[in-house]
Short mmCIF file of C-alpha atoms in Angstrom, two decimals:
data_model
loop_
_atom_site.label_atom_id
_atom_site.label_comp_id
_atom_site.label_asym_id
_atom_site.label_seq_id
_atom_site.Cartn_x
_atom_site.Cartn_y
_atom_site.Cartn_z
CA UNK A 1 -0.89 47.49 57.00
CA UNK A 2 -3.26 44.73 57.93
CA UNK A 3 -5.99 47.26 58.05
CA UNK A 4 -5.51 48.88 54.18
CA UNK A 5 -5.02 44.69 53.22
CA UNK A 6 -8.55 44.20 54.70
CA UNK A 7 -9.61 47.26 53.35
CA UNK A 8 -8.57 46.47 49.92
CA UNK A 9 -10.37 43.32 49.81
CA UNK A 10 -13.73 43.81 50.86
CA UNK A 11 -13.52 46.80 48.28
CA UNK A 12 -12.71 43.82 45.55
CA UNK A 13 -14.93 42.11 46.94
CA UNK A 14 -17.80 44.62 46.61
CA UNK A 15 -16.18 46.01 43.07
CA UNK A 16 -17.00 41.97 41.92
CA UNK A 17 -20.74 41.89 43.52
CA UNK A 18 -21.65 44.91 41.97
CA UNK A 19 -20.34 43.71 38.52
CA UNK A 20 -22.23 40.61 38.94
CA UNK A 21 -25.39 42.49 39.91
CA UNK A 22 -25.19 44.95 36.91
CA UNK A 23 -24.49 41.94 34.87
CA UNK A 24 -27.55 40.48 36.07
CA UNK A 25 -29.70 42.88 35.47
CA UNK A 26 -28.63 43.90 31.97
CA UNK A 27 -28.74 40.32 30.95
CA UNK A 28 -32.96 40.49 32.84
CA UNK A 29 -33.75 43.46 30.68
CA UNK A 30 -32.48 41.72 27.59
CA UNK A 31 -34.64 38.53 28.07
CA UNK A 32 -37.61 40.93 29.18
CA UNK A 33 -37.51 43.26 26.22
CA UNK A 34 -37.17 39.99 23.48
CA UNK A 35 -40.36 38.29 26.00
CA UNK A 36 -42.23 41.58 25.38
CA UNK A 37 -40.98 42.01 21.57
CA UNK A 38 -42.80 37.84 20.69
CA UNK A 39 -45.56 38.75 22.60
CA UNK A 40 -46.27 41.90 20.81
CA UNK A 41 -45.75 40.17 17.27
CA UNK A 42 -48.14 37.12 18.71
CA UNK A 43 -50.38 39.75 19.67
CA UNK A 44 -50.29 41.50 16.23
CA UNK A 45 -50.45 38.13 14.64
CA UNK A 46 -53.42 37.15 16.25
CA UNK A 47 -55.13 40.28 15.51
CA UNK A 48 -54.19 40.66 11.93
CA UNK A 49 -55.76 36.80 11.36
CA UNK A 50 -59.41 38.05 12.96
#
């Protein structure tokens, strides 16, 4: 019993890190793609004033 108890929460315990990490990275490709998305309209900006 002690054994499936340990078991059971280092599986929780990896089920939460893994959420976290997933989390992490979704929220990192978010702030990525709107970084990319104002430097692209600077970019055309910049180029559309020349």
């Amino acid at each position: 019993m002690v054994v499936i108890n340990s078991f059971l929460s280092y599986v929780l315990l990896f089920i939460i890190l893994v959420a976290i990490a997933v989390a992490g990275a979704m929220i990192g490709i978010k702030l990525a793609k709107n970084k990319n998305a104002k430097m692209a309209a600077e970019a055309d900006k910049e180029n559309t004033e020349e």
